[in-house]
Each structure stands twice: as C-alpha cells, then as structure tokens.
Short mmCIF file of N, CA and C in Angstrom, two decimals:
data_model
loop_
_atom_site.label_atom_id
_atom_site.label_comp_id
_atom_site.label_asym_id
_atom_site.label_seq_id
_atom_site.Cartn_x
_atom_site.Cartn_y
_atom_site.Cartn_z
N UNK Q 221 14.57 -5.21 14.04
CA UNK Q 221 13.91 -4.45 12.87
C UNK Q 221 14.59 -3.19 12.59
N UNK Q 222 14.31 -2.86 11.84
CA UNK Q 222 15.00 -0.86 12.11
C UNK Q 222 13.37 0.06 11.99
N UNK Q 223 12.27 -0.09 11.36
CA UNK Q 223 11.57 0.44 11.26
C UNK Q 223 11.01 0.76 12.50
N UNK Q 224 11.05 -0.61 13.31
CA UNK Q 224 10.20 -0.44 14.50
C UNK Q 224 11.02 0.55 15.93
N UNK Q 225 11.97 1.02 15.64
CA UNK Q 225 12.90 1.57 16.69
C UNK Q 225 12.91 2.61 16.34
N UNK Q 226 12.76 3.20 14.44
CA UNK Q 226 13.10 4.82 14.37
C UNK Q 226 11.23 5.26 13.95
N UNK Q 227 10.32 4.40 14.12
CA UNK Q 227 8.80 5.16 14.04
C UNK Q 227 8.06 4.04 15.17
N UNK Q 228 7.14 5.13 15.86
CA UNK Q 228 6.30 4.65 17.40
C UNK Q 228 4.94 4.12 16.42
N UNK Q 229 4.11 3.33 17.36
CA UNK Q 229 3.15 2.96 16.93
C UNK Q 229 1.44 3.89 16.61
N UNK Q 230 2.20 5.19 16.79
CA UNK Q 230 0.98 5.85 16.92
C UNK Q 230 1.73 7.20 16.49
N UNK Q 231 1.57 8.43 16.09
CA UNK Q 231 1.87 9.49 15.01
C UNK Q 231 2.35 10.75 16.03
N UNK Q 232 3.51 10.60 15.79
CA UNK Q 232 3.69 11.71 17.18
C UNK Q 232 5.61 13.02 16.56
N UNK Q 233 5.62 13.83 17.10
CA UNK Q 233 6.38 14.87 16.42
C UNK Q 233 8.03 14.53 16.68
N UNK Q 234 8.63 14.73 16.15
CA UNK Q 234 9.94 14.18 16.27
C UNK Q 234 10.21 15.52 17.15
N UNK Q 235 11.72 15.34 16.78
CA UNK Q 235 12.52 16.79 17.42
C UNK Q 235 12.52 17.51 16.56
N UNK Q 236 12.92 17.14 15.34
CA UNK Q 236 12.61 17.63 13.79
C UNK Q 236 11.29 18.39 13.21
N UNK Q 237 10.96 18.22 14.11
CA UNK Q 237 9.41 18.54 13.64
C UNK Q 237 8.73 17.70 12.66
N UNK Q 238 9.04 16.68 12.53
CA UNK Q 238 8.18 16.04 11.28
C UNK Q 238 7.50 15.29 12.35
N UNK Q 239 6.28 14.52 11.81
CA UNK Q 239 5.91 13.31 12.12
C UNK Q 239 5.89 12.20 11.61
N UNK Q 240 5.99 11.28 12.72
CA UNK Q 240 6.02 9.79 12.14
C UNK Q 240 5.30 9.03 12.55
N UNK Q 241 5.43 7.64 12.38
CA UNK Q 241 4.54 6.93 12.49
C UNK Q 241 4.32 5.14 12.01
N UNK Q 242 4.44 4.08 12.57
CA UNK Q 242 4.74 2.63 11.65
C UNK Q 242 2.79 2.36 11.49
N UNK Q 243 2.86 2.25 10.74
CA UNK Q 243 1.22 1.07 10.83
C UNK Q 243 1.33 -0.98 10.66
N UNK Q 244 0.66 -1.44 11.60
CA UNK Q 244 1.44 -2.76 11.28
C UNK Q 244 -0.26 -3.29 10.60
N UNK Q 245 0.10 -3.60 9.31
CA UNK Q 245 -1.03 -4.44 8.98
C UNK Q 245 -2.06 -5.47 9.32
N UNK Q 246 -0.80 -6.33 10.47
CA UNK Q 246 -1.59 -6.90 11.19
C UNK Q 246 -1.77 -6.92 11.96
N UNK Q 247 -1.80 -6.70 12.87
CA UNK Q 247 -2.05 -5.87 14.12
C UNK Q 247 -3.57 -5.43 14.00
N UNK Q 248 -3.29 -4.03 13.11
CA UNK Q 248 -4.75 -4.05 12.49
C UNK Q 248 -5.91 -4.39 11.90
N UNK Q 249 -5.24 -5.77 11.42
CA UNK Q 249 -6.38 -6.56 11.03
C UNK Q 249 -6.63 -6.24 9.19
N UNK Q 250 -6.19 -5.36 8.70
CA UNK Q 250 -5.59 -4.80 7.05
C UNK Q 250 -5.65 -5.76 6.85
N UNK Q 251 -6.06 -5.88 5.03
CA UNK Q 251 -5.90 -7.23 4.38
C UNK Q 251 -5.59 -6.45 2.82
N UNK Q 252 -6.26 -5.11 2.66
CA UNK Q 252 -6.74 -4.13 1.95
C UNK Q 252 -5.41 -4.69 0.39
N UNK Q 253 -4.52 -4.10 0.94
CA UNK Q 253 -3.02 -4.63 -0.40
C UNK Q 253 -3.21 -5.66 -0.81
N UNK Q 254 -2.97 -7.11 0.28
CA UNK Q 254 -3.59 -8.32 -0.06
C UNK Q 254 -4.28 -9.01 -1.46
N UNK Q 255 -6.01 -7.91 -0.84
CA UNK Q 255 -6.61 -8.34 -1.82
C UNK Q 255 -6.96 -7.65 -3.09
N UNK Q 256 -5.90 -6.53 -3.09
CA UNK Q 256 -5.33 -5.90 -3.98
C UNK Q 256 -4.54 -6.87 -4.98
N UNK Q 257 -3.33 -7.24 -4.43
CA UNK Q 257 -2.30 -8.33 -4.81
C UNK Q 257 -3.02 -9.33 -5.67
N UNK Q 258 -4.47 -9.92 -5.10
CA UNK Q 258 -5.18 -11.18 -5.32
C UNK Q 258 -5.81 -10.83 -6.89
N UNK Q 259 -5.79 -9.63 -6.68
CA UNK Q 259 -6.81 -9.03 -8.16
C UNK Q 259 -5.64 -9.41 -9.03
N UNK Q 260 -4.60 -8.38 -8.84
CA UNK Q 260 -4.00 -8.28 -9.71
C UNK Q 260 -3.05 -9.60 -10.05
N UNK Q 261 -2.79 -10.55 -9.68
CA UNK Q 261 -2.70 -11.94 -9.83
C UNK Q 261 -3.50 -12.29 -10.23
N UNK Q 262 -5.28 -12.68 -10.48
CA UNK Q 262 -5.67 -13.66 -10.93
C UNK Q 262 -5.99 -12.77 -12.67
N UNK Q 263 -5.86 -11.64 -12.83
CA UNK Q 263 -6.05 -10.57 -13.67
C UNK Q 263 -4.96 -11.18 -14.75
N UNK Q 264 -3.62 -10.98 -14.04
CA UNK Q 264 -2.39 -11.91 -14.85
C UNK Q 264 -2.80 -13.28 -15.09
N UNK Q 265 -2.83 -14.14 -13.86
CA UNK Q 265 -2.37 -15.50 -13.79
C UNK Q 265 -3.55 -16.04 -14.82
N UNK Q 266 -5.28 -15.67 -14.92
CA UNK Q 266 -6.07 -16.68 -14.87
C UNK Q 266 -5.80 -17.01 -17.53
N UNK Q 267 -5.75 -15.39 -17.58
CA UNK Q 267 -5.52 -15.80 -19.03
C UNK Q 267 -4.15 -16.54 -19.37
N UNK Q 268 -3.27 -16.53 -18.62
CA UNK Q 268 -1.97 -17.16 -19.13
C UNK Q 268 -2.60 -18.40 -18.37
N UNK Q 269 -3.07 -18.73 -17.45
CA UNK Q 269 -3.79 -20.26 -17.27
C UNK Q 269 -4.13 -21.30 -18.35
N UNK Q 270 -5.32 -20.32 -18.96
CA UNK Q 270 -6.35 -20.15 -19.78
C UNK Q 270 -5.70 -20.60 -21.23
N UNK Q 271 -4.58 -19.83 -21.79
CA UNK Q 271 -4.00 -19.80 -22.94
C UNK Q 271 -2.72 -21.29 -23.17
N UNK Q 272 -2.63 -21.85 -21.44
CA UNK Q 272 -1.43 -23.20 -21.17
C UNK Q 272 -2.65 -24.09 -21.84
N UNK Q 273 -4.08 -23.88 -20.81
CA UNK Q 273 -4.99 -25.17 -21.24
C UNK Q 273 -5.41 -25.79 -22.14
N UNK Q 274 -5.48 -24.51 -23.46
CA UNK Q 274 -6.31 -24.29 -24.59
C UNK Q 274 -4.38 -25.06 -25.71
N UNK Q 275 -3.42 -24.75 -25.28
CA UNK Q 275 -2.75 -25.02 -26.05
C UNK Q 275 -1.90 -26.35 -25.55
N UNK Q 276 -1.91 -27.16 -24.23
CA UNK Q 276 -2.05 -28.30 -24.25
C UNK Q 276 -3.05 -28.90 -24.07
N UNK Q 277 -4.10 -29.17 -24.37
CA UNK Q 277 -5.33 -29.88 -24.22
C UNK Q 277 -5.44 -31.20 -24.74
N UNK Q 278 -4.54 -30.80 -26.32
CA UNK Q 278 -4.53 -31.55 -26.86
C UNK Q 278 -4.41 -33.11 -26.62
N UNK Q 279 -2.89 -32.45 -26.22
CA UNK Q 279 -2.46 -33.61 -25.61
C UNK Q 279 -2.82 -34.50 -24.69
N UNK Q 280 -3.07 -34.06 -23.42
CA UNK Q 280 -3.80 -35.04 -22.27
C UNK Q 280 -4.44 -33.64 -21.39
N UNK Q 281 -6.63 -34.02 -21.44
CA UNK Q 281 -6.84 -32.93 -20.88
C UNK Q 281 -6.85 -33.28 -19.45
N UNK Q 282 -6.03 -34.36 -18.80
CA UNK Q 282 -5.54 -34.08 -17.40
C UNK Q 282 -4.55 -32.78 -17.04
N UNK Q 283 -3.29 -33.42 -18.17
CA UNK Q 283 -2.82 -32.85 -16.94
C UNK Q 283 -2.18 -31.70 -17.76
N UNK Q 284 -3.32 -31.50 -19.16
CA UNK Q 284 -3.37 -29.72 -19.49
C UNK Q 284 -4.20 -29.25 -18.12
N UNK Q 285 -4.64 -29.27 -17.23
CA UNK Q 285 -6.03 -28.91 -16.41
C UNK Q 285 -5.22 -28.57 -15.35
N UNK Q 286 -4.43 -29.70 -15.16
CA UNK Q 286 -2.74 -29.72 -13.91
C UNK Q 286 -1.49 -28.88 -13.74
N UNK Q 287 -1.64 -28.78 -14.95
CA UNK Q 287 -0.23 -27.59 -16.22
C UNK Q 287 -1.15 -26.39 -15.11
N UNK Q 288 -2.27 -25.97 -15.69
CA UNK Q 288 -2.56 -24.59 -15.96
C UNK Q 288 -3.36 -24.53 -14.29
N UNK Q 289 -3.85 -25.03 -13.57
CA UNK Q 289 -4.44 -24.89 -11.90
C UNK Q 289 -2.76 -24.50 -11.79
N UNK Q 290 -1.55 -25.41 -11.94
CA UNK Q 290 -0.48 -24.79 -11.02
C UNK Q 290 0.19 -23.68 -11.23
N UNK Q 291 -0.02 -23.56 -13.00
CA UNK Q 291 0.44 -22.17 -12.42
C UNK Q 291 -0.29 -21.15 -12.64
N UNK Q 292 -1.24 -21.11 -11.81
CA UNK Q 292 -2.59 -20.09 -11.54
C UNK Q 292 -2.49 -20.06 -10.44
N UNK Q 293 -2.18 -21.46 -9.20
CA UNK Q 293 -2.32 -21.44 -7.79
C UNK Q 293 -0.73 -20.52 -7.84
N UNK Q 294 0.32 -20.97 -8.34
CA UNK Q 294 1.93 -20.83 -8.36
C UNK Q 294 1.89 -19.02 -8.27
N UNK Q 295 0.60 -18.58 -9.62
CA UNK Q 295 0.75 -16.94 -9.90
C UNK Q 295 0.89 -16.42 -9.16
N UNK Q 296 -0.78 -16.34 -8.37
CA UNK Q 296 -1.85 -16.31 -7.17
C UNK Q 296 -1.15 -16.71 -5.98
N UNK Q 297 -1.02 -17.99 -5.48
CA UNK Q 297 -0.96 -17.91 -3.92
C UNK Q 297 -0.10 -17.98 -3.91
N UNK Q 298 1.57 -17.65 -4.89
CA UNK Q 298 2.54 -17.38 -4.18
C UNK Q 298 2.74 -16.08 -3.63
N UNK Q 299 2.47 -14.85 -4.18
CA UNK Q 299 2.33 -14.38 -3.33
C UNK Q 299 1.63 -13.48 -2.15
N UNK Q 300 0.31 -14.34 -2.13
CA UNK Q 300 -0.44 -14.27 -1.30
C UNK Q 300 0.28 -15.06 0.04
N UNK Q 301 0.73 -15.46 0.17
CA UNK Q 301 1.61 -16.49 0.81
C UNK Q 301 2.21 -15.70 1.91
N UNK Q 302 3.36 -15.21 0.76
CA UNK Q 302 4.29 -14.05 1.51
C UNK Q 302 3.73 -13.18 1.81
N UNK Q 303 2.41 -12.86 1.85
CA UNK Q 303 2.14 -11.37 2.50
C UNK Q 303 1.55 -12.11 3.75
N UNK Q 304 1.06 -13.45 3.53
CA UNK Q 304 0.26 -13.70 4.93
C UNK Q 304 1.40 -13.67 5.95
N UNK Q 305 2.83 -14.32 5.51
CA UNK Q 305 3.76 -14.70 6.22
C UNK Q 305 4.51 -13.28 6.39
N UNK Q 306 4.68 -12.24 5.95
CA UNK Q 306 5.45 -11.55 7.19
C UNK Q 306 4.60 -10.22 5.77
N UNK Q 307 3.36 -9.12 6.08
CA UNK Q 307 2.84 -8.46 5.37
C UNK Q 307 4.04 -6.96 6.02
N UNK Q 308 3.88 -6.41 4.99
CA UNK Q 308 4.53 -5.01 4.92
C UNK Q 308 4.43 -4.01 6.38
N UNK Q 309 5.26 -3.90 7.21
CA UNK Q 309 4.85 -2.89 8.19
C UNK Q 309 5.02 -1.31 7.35
N UNK Q 310 4.50 -0.77 7.27
CA UNK Q 310 4.65 0.37 6.47
C UNK Q 310 5.04 1.71 7.61
N UNK Q 311 5.99 2.36 7.42
CA UNK Q 311 6.10 4.04 7.68
C UNK Q 311 6.45 4.86 7.45
N UNK Q 312 6.27 5.95 8.18
CA UNK Q 312 6.38 7.33 7.88
C UNK Q 312 6.19 8.91 8.09
N UNK Q 313 7.10 9.64 7.21
CA UNK Q 313 8.27 10.88 7.87
C UNK Q 313 7.25 12.05 7.31
N UNK Q 314 6.61 12.73 7.97
CA UNK Q 314 6.11 13.81 7.46
C UNK Q 314 6.12 14.78 7.55
N UNK Q 315 6.15 16.28 6.72
CA UNK Q 315 6.54 17.11 7.17
C UNK Q 315 5.79 18.45 6.53
N UNK Q 316 6.05 19.79 6.71
CA UNK Q 316 4.81 20.85 6.23
C UNK Q 316 5.18 20.51 4.27
N UNK Q 317 6.34 19.87 3.56
CA UNK Q 317 6.46 20.12 2.32
C UNK Q 317 6.31 18.75 1.84
N UNK Q 318 6.08 17.44 2.34
CA UNK Q 318 6.47 16.47 2.04
C UNK Q 318 6.35 15.30 2.83
N UNK Q 319 5.76 13.79 2.11
CA UNK Q 319 6.13 13.21 3.07
C UNK Q 319 6.59 11.63 2.61
N UNK Q 320 7.01 10.79 3.57
CA UNK Q 320 8.45 10.36 2.92
C UNK Q 320 7.64 8.62 3.41
N UNK Q 321 7.78 7.61 2.63
CA UNK Q 321 7.26 6.26 2.98
C UNK Q 321 7.87 4.96 3.10
N UNK Q 322 8.35 4.37 4.20
CA UNK Q 322 8.70 3.37 4.19
C UNK Q 322 8.30 1.56 4.06
N UNK Q 323 8.79 0.87 3.39
CA UNK Q 323 9.96 0.05 3.09
C UNK Q 323 10.26 0.81 2.02
N UNK Q 324 11.11 1.40 1.31
CA UNK Q 324 11.97 2.62 0.11
C UNK Q 324 11.90 2.13 -0.86
N UNK Q 325 12.29 0.56 -1.25
CA UNK Q 325 12.21 0.05 -2.44
C UNK Q 325 13.38 0.70 -3.71
N UNK Q 326 12.88 0.62 -4.68
CA UNK Q 326 14.29 1.75 -5.49
C UNK Q 326 14.41 2.87 -5.30
N UNK Q 327 13.70 3.57 -4.97
CA UNK Q 327 13.69 5.07 -5.17
C UNK Q 327 13.26 5.24 -3.86
N UNK Q 328 13.34 6.92 -3.75
CA UNK Q 328 13.73 7.36 -2.31
C UNK Q 328 12.36 7.48 -1.58
N UNK Q 329 10.56 7.25 -1.92
CA UNK Q 329 10.13 6.66 -1.57
C UNK Q 329 9.58 8.29 -0.92
N UNK Q 330 10.37 9.70 -1.61
CA UNK Q 330 9.70 11.00 -0.87
C UNK Q 330 8.52 11.80 -2.04
N UNK Q 331 7.55 11.98 -1.36
CA UNK Q 331 6.84 12.71 -1.55
C UNK Q 331 6.29 13.92 -2.16
N UNK Q 332 6.25 15.07 -2.74
CA UNK Q 332 6.07 15.94 -2.41
C UNK Q 332 4.67 16.39 -1.99
N UNK Q 333 3.88 17.19 -1.41
CA UNK Q 333 2.35 18.01 -1.37
C UNK Q 333 2.23 18.71 -2.11
N UNK Q 334 2.79 19.75 -2.82
CA UNK Q 334 2.99 20.77 -3.49
C UNK Q 334 2.20 19.80 -5.33
N UNK Q 335 2.04 18.95 -5.16
CA UNK Q 335 2.13 18.17 -7.17
C UNK Q 335 0.32 17.65 -6.44
N UNK Q 336 -0.48 17.28 -4.58
CA UNK Q 336 -0.91 16.87 -5.09
C UNK Q 336 -2.51 17.05 -6.13
N UNK Q 337 -3.04 15.96 -6.52
CA UNK Q 337 -4.36 16.67 -7.00
C UNK Q 337 -5.50 16.37 -6.47
N UNK Q 338 -5.62 15.21 -5.81
CA UNK Q 338 -6.65 14.69 -4.85
C UNK Q 338 -6.30 13.82 -3.57
N UNK Q 339 -7.32 14.31 -2.46
CA UNK Q 339 -6.66 13.60 -1.49
C UNK Q 339 -8.39 13.08 -0.93
N UNK Q 340 -7.61 11.68 -1.05
CA UNK Q 340 -9.05 10.54 -0.66
C UNK Q 340 -8.99 10.12 0.67
N UNK Q 341 -9.84 10.50 1.64
CA UNK Q 341 -9.99 9.15 2.37
C UNK Q 341 -10.92 7.68 2.98
N UNK Q 342 -10.61 7.17 3.51
CA UNK Q 342 -11.15 6.32 3.73
C UNK Q 342 -10.43 5.12 4.94
N UNK Q 343 -11.59 5.75 5.37
CA UNK Q 343 -11.30 4.89 7.39
C UNK Q 343 -11.33 3.99 7.56
N UNK Q 344 -12.26 2.90 6.65
CA UNK Q 344 -12.55 1.64 6.89
C UNK Q 344 -11.37 1.30 6.54
N UNK Q 345 -10.30 1.47 5.57
CA UNK Q 345 -9.05 0.57 5.71
C UNK Q 345 -7.74 1.37 6.75
N UNK Q 346 -8.25 2.22 7.24
CA UNK Q 346 -6.91 2.69 7.53
C UNK Q 346 -6.22 3.66 6.80
N UNK Q 347 -7.03 4.26 5.46
CA UNK Q 347 -6.32 4.95 4.22
C UNK Q 347 -6.55 6.08 3.84
N UNK Q 348 -5.32 6.50 3.61
CA UNK Q 348 -5.37 8.53 2.79
C UNK Q 348 -4.68 8.50 1.58
N UNK Q 349 -5.41 8.62 0.17
CA UNK Q 349 -4.68 8.20 -0.51
C UNK Q 349 -4.54 9.56 -1.12
N UNK Q 350 -3.57 9.84 -1.77
CA UNK Q 350 -2.59 10.97 -2.12
C UNK Q 350 -2.36 10.97 -3.91
N UNK Q 351 -3.12 11.41 -4.31
CA UNK Q 351 -3.35 11.46 -5.98
C UNK Q 351 -2.51 13.18 -6.64
N UNK Q 352 -1.84 12.43 -7.62
CA UNK Q 352 -0.40 13.03 -8.44
C UNK Q 352 -1.57 12.89 -9.68
N UNK Q 353 -0.72 13.45 -10.66
CA UNK Q 353 -1.00 13.11 -12.12
C UNK Q 353 -1.46 11.86 -13.07
N UNK Q 354 -0.13 11.59 -12.27
CA UNK Q 354 0.34 10.14 -12.90
C UNK Q 354 0.20 8.73 -11.91
N UNK Q 355 0.65 9.13 -10.22
CA UNK Q 355 1.38 8.32 -9.44
C UNK Q 355 -0.21 7.99 -8.46
N UNK Q 356 0.41 7.69 -7.43
CA UNK Q 356 -0.20 7.86 -6.29
C UNK Q 356 0.34 7.28 -5.29
N UNK Q 357 -0.18 7.61 -4.13
CA UNK Q 357 0.36 7.02 -2.79
C UNK Q 357 -0.29 6.86 -2.26
N UNK Q 358 -0.24 5.67 -1.16
CA UNK Q 358 -1.21 5.24 -0.09
C UNK Q 358 -0.74 5.42 1.73
N UNK Q 359 -1.39 5.99 2.18
CA UNK Q 359 -0.92 6.47 3.54
C UNK Q 359 -1.31 5.30 4.23
N UNK Q 360 -0.74 5.05 4.89
CA UNK Q 360 -1.90 4.06 6.34
C UNK Q 360 -1.57 4.62 7.62
N UNK Q 361 -2.76 4.49 8.25
CA UNK Q 361 -2.61 5.72 9.70
C UNK Q 361 -3.48 4.82 10.40
N UNK Q 362 -2.99 5.08 11.80
CA UNK Q 362 -3.70 3.64 13.44
C UNK Q 362 -5.17 4.42 12.59
N UNK Q 363 -6.11 4.76 13.16
CA UNK Q 363 -7.04 5.17 13.12
C UNK Q 363 -7.85 6.10 14.64
N UNK Q 364 -6.88 6.10 15.03
CA UNK Q 364 -6.94 6.72 16.67
C UNK Q 364 -6.27 8.28 15.81
N UNK Q 365 -5.59 8.09 15.08
CA UNK Q 365 -4.88 9.44 14.44
C UNK Q 365 -5.20 9.68 12.96
N UNK Q 366 -6.35 8.97 12.00
CA UNK Q 366 -6.51 9.79 11.14
C UNK Q 366 -6.83 10.85 10.66
N UNK Q 367 -8.10 11.36 11.39
CA UNK Q 367 -8.27 13.07 11.43
C UNK Q 367 -7.41 13.76 11.40
N UNK Q 368 -6.49 13.48 12.58
CA UNK Q 368 -5.52 14.77 12.42
C UNK Q 368 -4.28 14.63 11.17
N UNK Q 369 -4.01 13.50 10.98
CA UNK Q 369 -3.32 12.85 9.61
C UNK Q 369 -3.93 13.45 8.33
N UNK Q 370 -5.24 13.66 8.22
CA UNK Q 370 -5.81 13.90 7.18
C UNK Q 370 -6.00 15.18 7.44
N UNK Q 371 -6.13 16.11 8.12
CA UNK Q 371 -6.62 17.34 8.45
C UNK Q 371 -4.81 18.30 7.79
N UNK Q 372 -4.04 17.53 8.21
CA UNK Q 372 -2.30 18.37 8.18
C UNK Q 372 -1.95 17.79 6.30
N UNK Q 373 -2.76 16.80 5.94
CA UNK Q 373 -2.13 16.69 4.86
C UNK Q 373 -3.04 17.70 3.78
N UNK Q 374 -4.34 18.40 3.95
CA UNK Q 374 -5.46 18.51 3.57
C UNK Q 374 -4.89 20.26 3.30
N UNK Q 375 -4.14 20.12 4.83
CA UNK Q 375 -3.27 21.99 5.10
C UNK Q 375 -2.76 22.10 3.99
N UNK Q 376 -1.84 21.15 4.01
CA UNK Q 376 -0.48 21.56 2.99
C UNK Q 376 -0.32 20.71 1.68
N UNK Q 377 -1.66 20.28 1.15
CA UNK Q 377 -1.78 20.60 -0.30
C UNK Q 377 -2.41 21.67 -1.23
N UNK Q 378 -1.63 21.73 -2.03
CA UNK Q 378 -2.39 22.78 -2.92
C UNK Q 378 -4.09 23.14 -3.30
N UNK Q 379 -4.41 24.67 -2.89
CA UNK Q 379 -5.61 24.90 -2.67
C UNK Q 379 -7.24 23.75 -3.46
N UNK Q 380 -6.31 23.74 -4.94
CA UNK Q 380 -7.31 23.19 -6.08
C UNK Q 380 -7.25 21.53 -5.67
N UNK Q 381 -6.64 21.23 -5.13
CA UNK Q 381 -6.68 19.60 -4.69
C UNK Q 381 -8.12 19.07 -3.48
N UNK Q 382 -8.46 18.93 -4.90
CA UNK Q 382 -9.92 17.90 -3.91
C UNK Q 382 -9.48 16.86 -3.66
N UNK Q 383 -10.88 17.11 -2.15
CA UNK Q 383 -11.00 15.82 -0.93
C UNK Q 383 -12.03 14.76 -1.55
N UNK Q 384 -12.02 13.52 -1.04
CA UNK Q 384 -13.21 13.31 -1.15
C UNK Q 384 -13.21 12.02 0.01
#
C-alpha cells in the first residue's frame, strides 16, 4: 500500500516542513464513520423497503416481506460488510496553509485553512471537524497527537472561526 509508506503512524514533520500522518481505523477501534454509513443506509433503505412492501403486499405477503427485507439488507448490510472487511486508512498532509486528505477520490481533497468557519474537536472519536460554509472535513488523529493537531489548526484558521 502506498499510503503506509508515505505516512507515518504518528504525526511527524517532513523535510518540506509539512506534517504527515495516517489514521488506522481498525487499530484505534474507531467505527464512527461506519455508524454514519449505517444511519444513511437506514434513512434511504427503510422508505424504499416500505414502498416495496406496500406495492407487492397484494400479490403474496410472504414474498413481499422477503423482497422488502432483502432490499433493506442489500442497502444497509453491503456497505457495512465492505467497511468491516477493509475500512479506509485516512492519511493527512498539513502545512501552514492547508490540509490535504487521502484517499483522494474524485477531487484533489486539498482544504485551505483560510475559509474555515468553525473547528470542532471530538477526542472520544479521535476526530477534528473543520467546517466551511457549505462543506466539512473530518480529520482523524491518533489520540497522542490530537491536542497538537488541534492547536496547530486553530493557530492557522481565521480568527473569527469558532471552536467547540
């Protein structure tokens, strides 16, 4: 894996002055993103399953219940199974101007500090949430480095950004 070779397990400053680290979800026992996926899956899957149940009930109640349960299981359990088999190891690169997150997905995943409107800290989930007007970024930090990264971010976001 390229992520493991480019990012240390703890926050460390590289030769370019930027801080890098990776966060192993399984090693830290953090399943907060999985619970969020479960909530989204239930919010989407439950209405679909109920609509299918209502539409097919007149044909055969048992078959209707099985179809609805199967669709709900597919929508909810498949993402959870994928999470359990291979949760993402998040990697971060942070300098004075921005924080860059991996895996990148479709965008370059570079988030400048200058537009941050609020910084929220959740040490129980090893998470720091940066909020902009429309978007947000969840930064996962090993517990030993949480205070350092939070202080660094707070020192580089605009002065009007609230902290919670």
